[in-house]
PDB file of C-alpha atoms in Angstrom:
ATOM      1  CA  ALA A   1     -37.218  40.204 -49.518  1.00  0.00           C
ATOM      2  CA  GLN A   2     -40.919  40.606 -50.045  1.00  0.00           C
ATOM      3  CA  SER A   3     -42.901  42.516 -47.469  1.00  0.00           C
ATOM      4  CA  VAL A   4     -46.435  43.734 -46.922  1.00  0.00           C
ATOM      5  CA  SER A   5     -47.360  46.951 -45.135  1.00  0.00           C
ATOM      6  CA  GLN A   6     -50.686  47.752 -43.595  1.00  0.00           C
ATOM      7  CA  HIS A   7     -50.652  51.324 -42.421  1.00  0.00           C
ATOM      8  CA  ASN A   8     -53.833  51.316 -40.380  1.00  0.00           C
ATOM      9  CA  HIS A   9     -53.361  49.261 -37.238  1.00  0.00           C
ATOM     10  CA  HIS A  10     -56.646  50.093 -35.583  1.00  0.00           C
ATOM     11  CA  VAL A  11     -59.723  51.592 -37.238  1.00  0.00           C
ATOM     12  CA  ILE A  12     -62.956  52.563 -35.508  1.00  0.00           C
ATOM     13  CA  LEU A  13     -66.031  53.342 -37.602  1.00  0.00           C
ATOM     14  CA  SER A  14     -69.725  53.819 -37.083  1.00  0.00           C
ATOM     15  CA  GLU A  15     -72.164  51.583 -38.914  1.00  0.00           C
ATOM     16  CA  ALA A  16     -72.878  52.686 -42.491  1.00  0.00           C
ATOM     17  CA  ALA A  17     -69.533  54.481 -42.774  1.00  0.00           C
ATOM     18  CA  SER A  18     -67.310  53.664 -45.715  1.00  0.00           C
ATOM     19  CA  LEU A  19     -64.158  51.642 -45.213  1.00  0.00           C
ATOM     20  CA  GLU A  20     -60.800  51.669 -46.916  1.00  0.00           C
ATOM     21  CA  LEU A  21     -57.858  49.716 -45.508  1.00  0.00           C
ATOM     22  CA  GLY A  22     -54.472  50.308 -47.045  1.00  0.00           C
ATOM     23  CA  CYS A  23     -52.089  47.586 -48.181  1.00  0.00           C
ATOM     24  CA  ASN A  24     -48.767  48.030 -49.958  1.00  0.00           C
ATOM     25  CA  TYR A  25     -46.333  45.336 -50.951  1.00  0.00           C
ATOM     26  CA  SER A  26     -42.751  45.340 -52.083  1.00  0.00           C
ATOM     27  CA  TYR A  27     -41.979  43.061 -54.998  1.00  0.00           C
ATOM     28  CA  GLY A  28     -41.313  43.958 -58.590  1.00  0.00           C
ATOM     29  CA  GLY A  29     -42.444  40.743 -60.213  1.00  0.00           C
ATOM     30  CA  THR A  30     -45.701  38.905 -60.624  1.00  0.00           C
ATOM     31  CA  VAL A  31     -47.660  38.666 -57.416  1.00  0.00           C
ATOM     32  CA  ASN A  32     -50.918  37.246 -56.234  1.00  0.00           C
ATOM     33  CA  LEU A  33     -52.670  39.279 -53.563  1.00  0.00           C
ATOM     34  CA  PHE A  34     -55.089  38.332 -50.833  1.00  0.00           C
ATOM     35  CA  TRP A  35     -57.167  39.733 -48.047  1.00  0.00           C
ATOM     36  CA  TYR A  36     -57.979  37.482 -45.104  1.00  0.00           C
ATOM     37  CA  VAL A  37     -60.343  38.210 -42.247  1.00  0.00           C
ATOM     38  CA  GLN A  38     -60.433  36.882 -38.708  1.00  0.00           C
ATOM     39  CA  TYR A  39     -63.687  37.405 -36.847  1.00  0.00           C
ATOM     40  CA  PRO A  40     -63.558  37.315 -33.028  1.00  0.00           C
ATOM     41  CA  GLY A  41     -63.029  33.754 -31.831  1.00  0.00           C
ATOM     42  CA  GLN A  42     -62.818  32.333 -35.341  1.00  0.00           C
ATOM     43  CA  HIS A  43     -60.052  31.214 -37.649  1.00  0.00           C
ATOM     44  CA  LEU A  44     -58.619  33.146 -40.564  1.00  0.00           C
ATOM     45  CA  GLN A  45     -60.655  32.950 -43.721  1.00  0.00           C
ATOM     46  CA  LEU A  46     -60.208  34.215 -47.256  1.00  0.00           C
ATOM     47  CA  LEU A  47     -62.081  37.418 -48.086  1.00  0.00           C
ATOM     48  CA  LEU A  48     -60.915  37.910 -51.667  1.00  0.00           C
ATOM     49  CA  LYS A  49     -57.932  37.398 -53.952  1.00  0.00           C
ATOM     50  CA  TYR A  50     -56.349  38.834 -57.078  1.00  0.00           C
ATOM     51  CA  PHE A  51     -54.442  36.743 -59.588  1.00  0.00           C
ATOM     52  CA  SER A  52     -54.850  38.468 -62.939  1.00  0.00           C
ATOM     53  CA  GLY A  53     -57.398  40.242 -65.102  1.00  0.00           C
ATOM     54  CA  ASP A  54     -59.723  42.924 -63.809  1.00  0.00           C
ATOM     55  CA  PRO A  55     -57.805  44.772 -61.081  1.00  0.00           C
ATOM     56  CA  LEU A  56     -61.018  45.398 -59.181  1.00  0.00           C
ATOM     57  CA  VAL A  57     -61.937  42.205 -57.391  1.00  0.00           C
ATOM     58  CA  LYS A  58     -65.058  41.508 -55.435  1.00  0.00           C
ATOM     59  CA  GLY A  59     -65.176  39.267 -52.408  1.00  0.00           C
ATOM     60  CA  ILE A  60     -67.655  38.033 -49.880  1.00  0.00           C
ATOM     61  CA  LYS A  61     -69.903  40.245 -47.758  1.00  0.00           C
ATOM     62  CA  GLY A  62     -69.710  43.258 -50.076  1.00  0.00           C
ATOM     63  CA  PHE A  63     -65.948  43.749 -49.851  1.00  0.00           C
ATOM     64  CA  GLU A  64     -63.839  44.680 -52.842  1.00  0.00           C
ATOM     65  CA  ALA A  65     -60.191  45.488 -53.449  1.00  0.00           C
ATOM     66  CA  GLU A  66     -58.347  47.274 -56.204  1.00  0.00           C
ATOM     67  CA  PHE A  67     -54.917  46.265 -57.434  1.00  0.00           C
ATOM     68  CA  ILE A  68     -52.915  49.296 -58.580  1.00  0.00           C
ATOM     69  CA  LYS A  69     -49.666  47.966 -59.974  1.00  0.00           C
ATOM     70  CA  SER A  70     -47.985  51.364 -60.282  1.00  0.00           C
ATOM     71  CA  LYS A  71     -48.557  52.005 -56.595  1.00  0.00           C
ATOM     72  CA  PHE A  72     -47.857  48.444 -55.425  1.00  0.00           C
ATOM     73  CA  SER A  73     -51.160  48.666 -53.589  1.00  0.00           C
ATOM     74  CA  PHE A  74     -54.143  46.428 -52.948  1.00  0.00           C
ATOM     75  CA  ASN A  75     -56.523  48.432 -50.775  1.00  0.00           C
ATOM     76  CA  LEU A  76     -59.651  46.884 -49.320  1.00  0.00           C
ATOM     77  CA  ARG A  77     -62.938  48.761 -49.486  1.00  0.00           C
ATOM     78  CA  LYS A  78     -66.541  48.474 -48.425  1.00  0.00           C
ATOM     79  CA  PRO A  79     -69.096  51.226 -49.069  1.00  0.00           C
ATOM     80  CA  SER A  80     -71.091  50.714 -45.878  1.00  0.00           C
ATOM     81  CA  VAL A  81     -69.808  48.706 -42.912  1.00  0.00           C
ATOM     82  CA  GLN A  82     -71.912  46.759 -40.454  1.00  0.00           C
ATOM     83  CA  TRP A  83     -71.312  45.886 -36.837  1.00  0.00           C
ATOM     84  CA  SER A  84     -70.698  42.298 -37.945  1.00  0.00           C
ATOM     85  CA  ASP A  85     -67.644  43.461 -39.930  1.00  0.00           C
ATOM     86  CA  THR A  86     -65.767  43.933 -36.658  1.00  0.00           C
ATOM     87  CA  ALA A  87     -62.704  41.766 -37.153  1.00  0.00           C
ATOM     88  CA  GLU A  88     -59.004  41.789 -37.907  1.00  0.00           C
ATOM     89  CA  TYR A  89     -58.073  42.093 -41.583  1.00  0.00           C
ATOM     90  CA  PHE A  90     -54.820  40.837 -43.062  1.00  0.00           C
ATOM     91  CA  CYS A  91     -53.353  41.609 -46.446  1.00  0.00           C
ATOM     92  CA  ALA A  92     -51.035  38.973 -47.939  1.00  0.00           C
ATOM     93  CA  VAL A  93     -48.903  38.360 -51.004  1.00  0.00           C
ATOM     94  CA  ASN A  94     -47.598  35.032 -52.144  1.00  0.00           C
ATOM     95  CA  ALA A  95     -43.886  34.756 -52.466  1.00  0.00           C
ATOM     96  CA  GLY A  96     -41.428  32.939 -54.611  1.00  0.00           C
ATOM     97  CA  LEU A  97     -41.378  31.585 -58.118  1.00  0.00           C
ATOM     98  CA  GLY A  98     -43.236  34.565 -59.496  1.00  0.00           C
ATOM     99  CA  GLY A  99     -46.187  33.824 -57.323  1.00  0.00           C
ATOM    100  CA  ALA A 100     -46.347  30.183 -58.236  1.00  0.00           C
ATOM    101  CA  THR A 101     -46.414  28.841 -54.723  1.00  0.00           C
ATOM    102  CA  ASN A 102     -48.841  29.191 -51.908  1.00  0.00           C
ATOM    103  CA  LYS A 103     -46.322  30.556 -49.412  1.00  0.00           C
ATOM    104  CA  LEU A 104     -47.902  33.763 -48.119  1.00  0.00           C
ATOM    105  CA  ILE A 105     -46.303  36.850 -46.630  1.00  0.00           C
ATOM    106  CA  PHE A 106     -48.736  38.675 -44.363  1.00  0.00           C
ATOM    107  CA  GLY A 107     -49.056  42.244 -43.205  1.00  0.00           C
ATOM    108  CA  THR A 108     -49.377  43.033 -39.519  1.00  0.00           C
ATOM    109  CA  GLY A 109     -53.157  43.272 -39.693  1.00  0.00           C
ATOM    110  CA  THR A 110     -55.745  45.984 -39.143  1.00  0.00           C
ATOM    111  CA  LEU A 111     -58.190  45.703 -36.301  1.00  0.00           C
ATOM    112  CA  LEU A 112     -61.560  47.124 -37.340  1.00  0.00           C
ATOM    113  CA  ALA A 113     -64.150  47.975 -34.718  1.00  0.00           C
ATOM    114  CA  VAL A 114     -67.590  48.997 -35.975  1.00  0.00           C
ATOM    115  CA  GLN A 115     -69.772  50.784 -33.472  1.00  0.00           C
ATOM    116  CA  PRO A 116     -73.543  50.258 -33.729  1.00  0.00           C
TER     117      PRO A 116
ATOM    118  CA  GLY B  26     -62.427  16.274 -41.129  1.00  0.00           C
ATOM    119  CA  ALA B  27     -64.381  19.404 -41.839  1.00  0.00           C
ATOM    120  CA  GLY B  28     -61.523  21.775 -41.213  1.00  0.00           C
ATOM    121  CA  VAL B  29     -57.933  22.066 -40.077  1.00  0.00           C
ATOM    122  CA  SER B  30     -57.660  20.822 -36.534  1.00  0.00           C
ATOM    123  CA  GLN B  31     -54.929  21.843 -34.112  1.00  0.00           C
ATOM    124  CA  SER B  32     -54.030  20.650 -30.662  1.00  0.00           C
ATOM    125  CA  PRO B  33     -53.581  21.667 -27.973  1.00  0.00           C
ATOM    126  CA  SER B  34     -55.626  24.817 -28.316  1.00  0.00           C
ATOM    127  CA  ASN B  35     -53.812  26.290 -25.328  1.00  0.00           C
ATOM    128  CA  LYS B  36     -50.499  25.347 -23.769  1.00  0.00           C
ATOM    129  CA  VAL B  37     -48.641  26.912 -20.876  1.00  0.00           C
ATOM    130  CA  THR B  38     -45.120  25.626 -20.416  1.00  0.00           C
ATOM    131  CA  GLU B  39     -42.093  26.465 -18.355  1.00  0.00           C
ATOM    132  CA  LYS B  40     -39.072  28.022 -19.966  1.00  0.00           C
ATOM    133  CA  GLY B  41     -36.635  25.355 -21.063  1.00  0.00           C
ATOM    134  CA  LYS B  42     -39.214  22.622 -21.625  1.00  0.00           C
ATOM    135  CA  ASP B  43     -39.981  21.094 -25.015  1.00  0.00           C
ATOM    136  CA  VAL B  44     -43.423  21.369 -26.600  1.00  0.00           C
ATOM    137  CA  GLU B  45     -45.145  19.609 -29.470  1.00  0.00           C
ATOM    138  CA  LEU B  46     -47.956  21.156 -31.443  1.00  0.00           C
ATOM    139  CA  ARG B  47     -50.088  19.005 -33.678  1.00  0.00           C
ATOM    140  CA  CYS B  48     -51.938  19.771 -36.885  1.00  0.00           C
ATOM    141  CA  ASP B  49     -54.506  17.661 -38.697  1.00  0.00           C
ATOM    142  CA  PRO B  50     -55.058  19.123 -42.167  1.00  0.00           C
ATOM    143  CA  ILE B  51     -58.177  18.746 -44.224  1.00  0.00           C
ATOM    144  CA  SER B  52     -58.330  15.258 -45.650  1.00  0.00           C
ATOM    145  CA  GLY B  53     -56.723  15.050 -49.080  1.00  0.00           C
ATOM    146  CA  HIS B  54     -54.800  18.302 -48.776  1.00  0.00           C
ATOM    147  CA  THR B  55     -51.214  17.743 -49.868  1.00  0.00           C
ATOM    148  CA  ALA B  56     -49.865  21.131 -48.822  1.00  0.00           C
ATOM    149  CA  LEU B  57     -49.504  22.094 -45.173  1.00  0.00           C
ATOM    150  CA  TYR B  58     -48.199  25.336 -43.683  1.00  0.00           C
ATOM    151  CA  TRP B  59     -47.107  26.555 -40.264  1.00  0.00           C
ATOM    152  CA  TYR B  60     -47.286  30.211 -39.305  1.00  0.00           C
ATOM    153  CA  ARG B  61     -46.623  32.043 -36.058  1.00  0.00           C
ATOM    154  CA  GLN B  62     -48.394  35.134 -34.802  1.00  0.00           C
ATOM    155  CA  ARG B  63     -46.914  36.994 -31.873  1.00  0.00           C
ATOM    156  CA  LEU B  64     -48.991  39.504 -29.969  1.00  0.00           C
ATOM    157  CA  GLY B  65     -49.499  42.679 -31.995  1.00  0.00           C
ATOM    158  CA  GLN B  66     -47.656  41.325 -35.004  1.00  0.00           C
ATOM    159  CA  GLY B  67     -48.570  39.788 -38.303  1.00  0.00           C
ATOM    160  CA  LEU B  68     -48.307  36.175 -39.307  1.00  0.00           C
ATOM    161  CA  GLU B  69     -44.771  34.904 -39.811  1.00  0.00           C
ATOM    162  CA  PHE B  70     -44.238  32.032 -42.208  1.00  0.00           C
ATOM    163  CA  LEU B  71     -42.358  29.157 -40.605  1.00  0.00           C
ATOM    164  CA  ILE B  72     -42.387  26.161 -42.932  1.00  0.00           C
ATOM    165  CA  TYR B  73     -44.480  24.420 -45.553  1.00  0.00           C
ATOM    166  CA  PHE B  74     -44.828  20.824 -46.655  1.00  0.00           C
ATOM    167  CA  GLN B  75     -45.547  19.349 -50.044  1.00  0.00           C
ATOM    168  CA  GLY B  76     -46.654  15.896 -49.090  1.00  0.00           C
ATOM    169  CA  ASN B  77     -44.086  14.736 -46.564  1.00  0.00           C
ATOM    170  CA  SER B  78     -41.211  16.896 -47.768  1.00  0.00           C
ATOM    171  CA  ALA B  79     -40.493  20.460 -46.702  1.00  0.00           C
ATOM    172  CA  PRO B  80     -39.148  22.486 -49.645  1.00  0.00           C
ATOM    173  CA  ASP B  81     -39.105  25.704 -47.646  1.00  0.00           C
ATOM    174  CA  LYS B  82     -38.014  25.847 -44.029  1.00  0.00           C
ATOM    175  CA  SER B  83     -36.735  29.367 -44.298  1.00  0.00           C
ATOM    176  CA  GLY B  84     -39.019  30.774 -41.639  1.00  0.00           C
ATOM    177  CA  LEU B  85     -37.991  28.516 -38.779  1.00  0.00           C
ATOM    178  CA  PRO B  86     -36.503  31.005 -36.265  1.00  0.00           C
ATOM    179  CA  SER B  87     -33.757  28.770 -34.878  1.00  0.00           C
ATOM    180  CA  ASP B  88     -32.567  25.192 -34.660  1.00  0.00           C
ATOM    181  CA  ARG B  89     -34.797  24.757 -31.611  1.00  0.00           C
ATOM    182  CA  PHE B  90     -37.723  24.615 -34.044  1.00  0.00           C
ATOM    183  CA  SER B  91     -38.432  21.572 -36.167  1.00  0.00           C
ATOM    184  CA  ALA B  92     -41.418  20.113 -37.956  1.00  0.00           C
ATOM    185  CA  GLU B  93     -42.288  16.862 -39.557  1.00  0.00           C
ATOM    186  CA  ARG B  94     -45.167  15.414 -41.460  1.00  0.00           C
ATOM    187  CA  THR B  95     -45.973  11.769 -41.863  1.00  0.00           C
ATOM    188  CA  GLY B  96     -48.328   9.974 -44.188  1.00  0.00           C
ATOM    189  CA  GLU B  97     -49.254  13.200 -45.967  1.00  0.00           C
ATOM    190  CA  SER B  98     -51.523  14.001 -43.072  1.00  0.00           C
ATOM    191  CA  VAL B  99     -50.638  14.961 -39.537  1.00  0.00           C
ATOM    192  CA  SER B 100     -47.826  17.389 -38.882  1.00  0.00           C
ATOM    193  CA  THR B 101     -46.013  18.124 -35.637  1.00  0.00           C
ATOM    194  CA  LEU B 102     -44.169  21.337 -34.831  1.00  0.00           C
ATOM    195  CA  THR B 103     -41.651  20.834 -32.047  1.00  0.00           C
ATOM    196  CA  ILE B 104     -40.029  23.607 -30.064  1.00  0.00           C
ATOM    197  CA  GLN B 105     -37.134  22.535 -27.891  1.00  0.00           C
ATOM    198  CA  ARG B 106     -35.901  24.401 -24.818  1.00  0.00           C
ATOM    199  CA  THR B 107     -38.690  26.944 -25.078  1.00  0.00           C
ATOM    200  CA  GLN B 108     -37.970  30.608 -24.443  1.00  0.00           C
ATOM    201  CA  GLN B 109     -40.342  33.385 -23.479  1.00  0.00           C
ATOM    202  CA  GLU B 110     -40.097  34.905 -26.951  1.00  0.00           C
ATOM    203  CA  ASP B 111     -41.629  31.704 -28.315  1.00  0.00           C
ATOM    204  CA  SER B 112     -44.954  32.726 -26.784  1.00  0.00           C
ATOM    205  CA  ALA B 113     -47.344  33.139 -29.699  1.00  0.00           C
ATOM    206  CA  VAL B 114     -50.232  31.596 -31.565  1.00  0.00           C
ATOM    207  CA  TYR B 115     -49.032  28.874 -33.890  1.00  0.00           C
ATOM    208  CA  LEU B 116     -51.310  28.542 -36.890  1.00  0.00           C
ATOM    209  CA  CYS B 117     -51.489  25.591 -39.196  1.00  0.00           C
ATOM    210  CA  ALA B 118     -53.065  25.733 -42.638  1.00  0.00           C
ATOM    211  CA  SER B 119     -53.569  23.417 -45.561  1.00  0.00           C
ATOM    212  CA  SER B 120     -54.483  23.533 -49.223  1.00  0.00           C
ATOM    213  CA  ARG B 121     -55.339  20.878 -51.746  1.00  0.00           C
ATOM    214  CA  LEU B 122     -52.184  21.533 -53.748  1.00  0.00           C
ATOM    215  CA  TRP B 123     -49.107  23.608 -53.071  1.00  0.00           C
ATOM    216  CA  ASP B 124     -49.258  25.903 -56.073  1.00  0.00           C
ATOM    217  CA  SER B 125     -50.907  29.272 -55.952  1.00  0.00           C
ATOM    218  CA  GLY B 126     -54.589  29.450 -56.674  1.00  0.00           C
ATOM    219  CA  ASN B 127     -55.435  26.788 -54.156  1.00  0.00           C
ATOM    220  CA  THR B 128     -57.384  28.255 -51.293  1.00  0.00           C
ATOM    221  CA  ILE B 129     -55.582  27.989 -47.983  1.00  0.00           C
ATOM    222  CA  TYR B 130     -57.657  26.972 -44.975  1.00  0.00           C
ATOM    223  CA  PHE B 131     -56.447  27.885 -41.511  1.00  0.00           C
ATOM    224  CA  GLY B 132     -56.932  26.161 -38.205  1.00  0.00           C
ATOM    225  CA  GLU B 133     -57.824  27.999 -35.027  1.00  0.00           C
ATOM    226  CA  GLY B 134     -54.299  27.934 -33.749  1.00  0.00           C
ATOM    227  CA  SER B 135     -52.414  26.713 -30.709  1.00  0.00           C
ATOM    228  CA  TRP B 136     -51.819  29.404 -28.119  1.00  0.00           C
ATOM    229  CA  LEU B 137     -48.431  28.859 -26.509  1.00  0.00           C
ATOM    230  CA  THR B 138     -47.391  30.714 -23.380  1.00  0.00           C
ATOM    231  CA  VAL B 139     -43.901  30.225 -22.009  1.00  0.00           C
ATOM    232  CA  VAL B 140     -43.518  31.285 -18.388  1.00  0.00           C
TER     233      VAL B 140
END
C-alpha cells in the first residue's frame, strides 16, 4: 500500500531562517505529489503540486519543492521563513490508477512554529 | 457557495449514540471526499464520491460508518454506535472532477468528541 512519511513532526525556527521539510513516499509507479498547508484556525489549502516536467516546482508564498525520483522524496523548502508561515504542513501523494484519481494519501504533518 | 461547508462544526456525543455529519461541496463539483484526522495523526482517507456513486469506500473503518450523497451535492457521513476512538476531525473536500489535476478544496471540518 502507498504511504507517505514526514520525518519532522515539529520544527521551530527563527524568522529569516531557511526551511526544509522532508517527505518520502512509497510507490514505484507514477505519482502526483502535493504539499498542503493549514494555517491556525483555517482549512487545508494547496501550497504546490508536482505532476510531471521540471522536478523543481514553485508554489505560493515563496515555497518550492523538489521531486527526486531516485530517493522517492518531495521535500519542501523556503529560503527565508516569516512568522506568518507558522502552520501545519502536509505532504500527500495521490493513489491508484497510476495517479489518475484524486484520492490522496497524506503524511502525518509537520507543525512549523516561526519565532519573531 | 464560496467554499466547502461542513456542519456541525463541533459535536459532543455520548458513546453509543449515532451522529450525522453534513458536507456541502462547492457548487458544480462532482467529486467529494471524506477524510478523518485524529489528534496527532495525519489525514486518513475514508471515502470518495463521483457524482452520487462511491467507487472507493476502502477507508471506512468499520460497518458503523456509512456515507451517502444525493443530487450530486450534499453528502452525509453517519457514524452509528459511536465509540471513543471515533473522536476526530472529519474533513470534507470537493473538486470539480474526480481525476487528478483537479484542485481539491477542503472544508473546515467537523470536530467530533465522543464521551
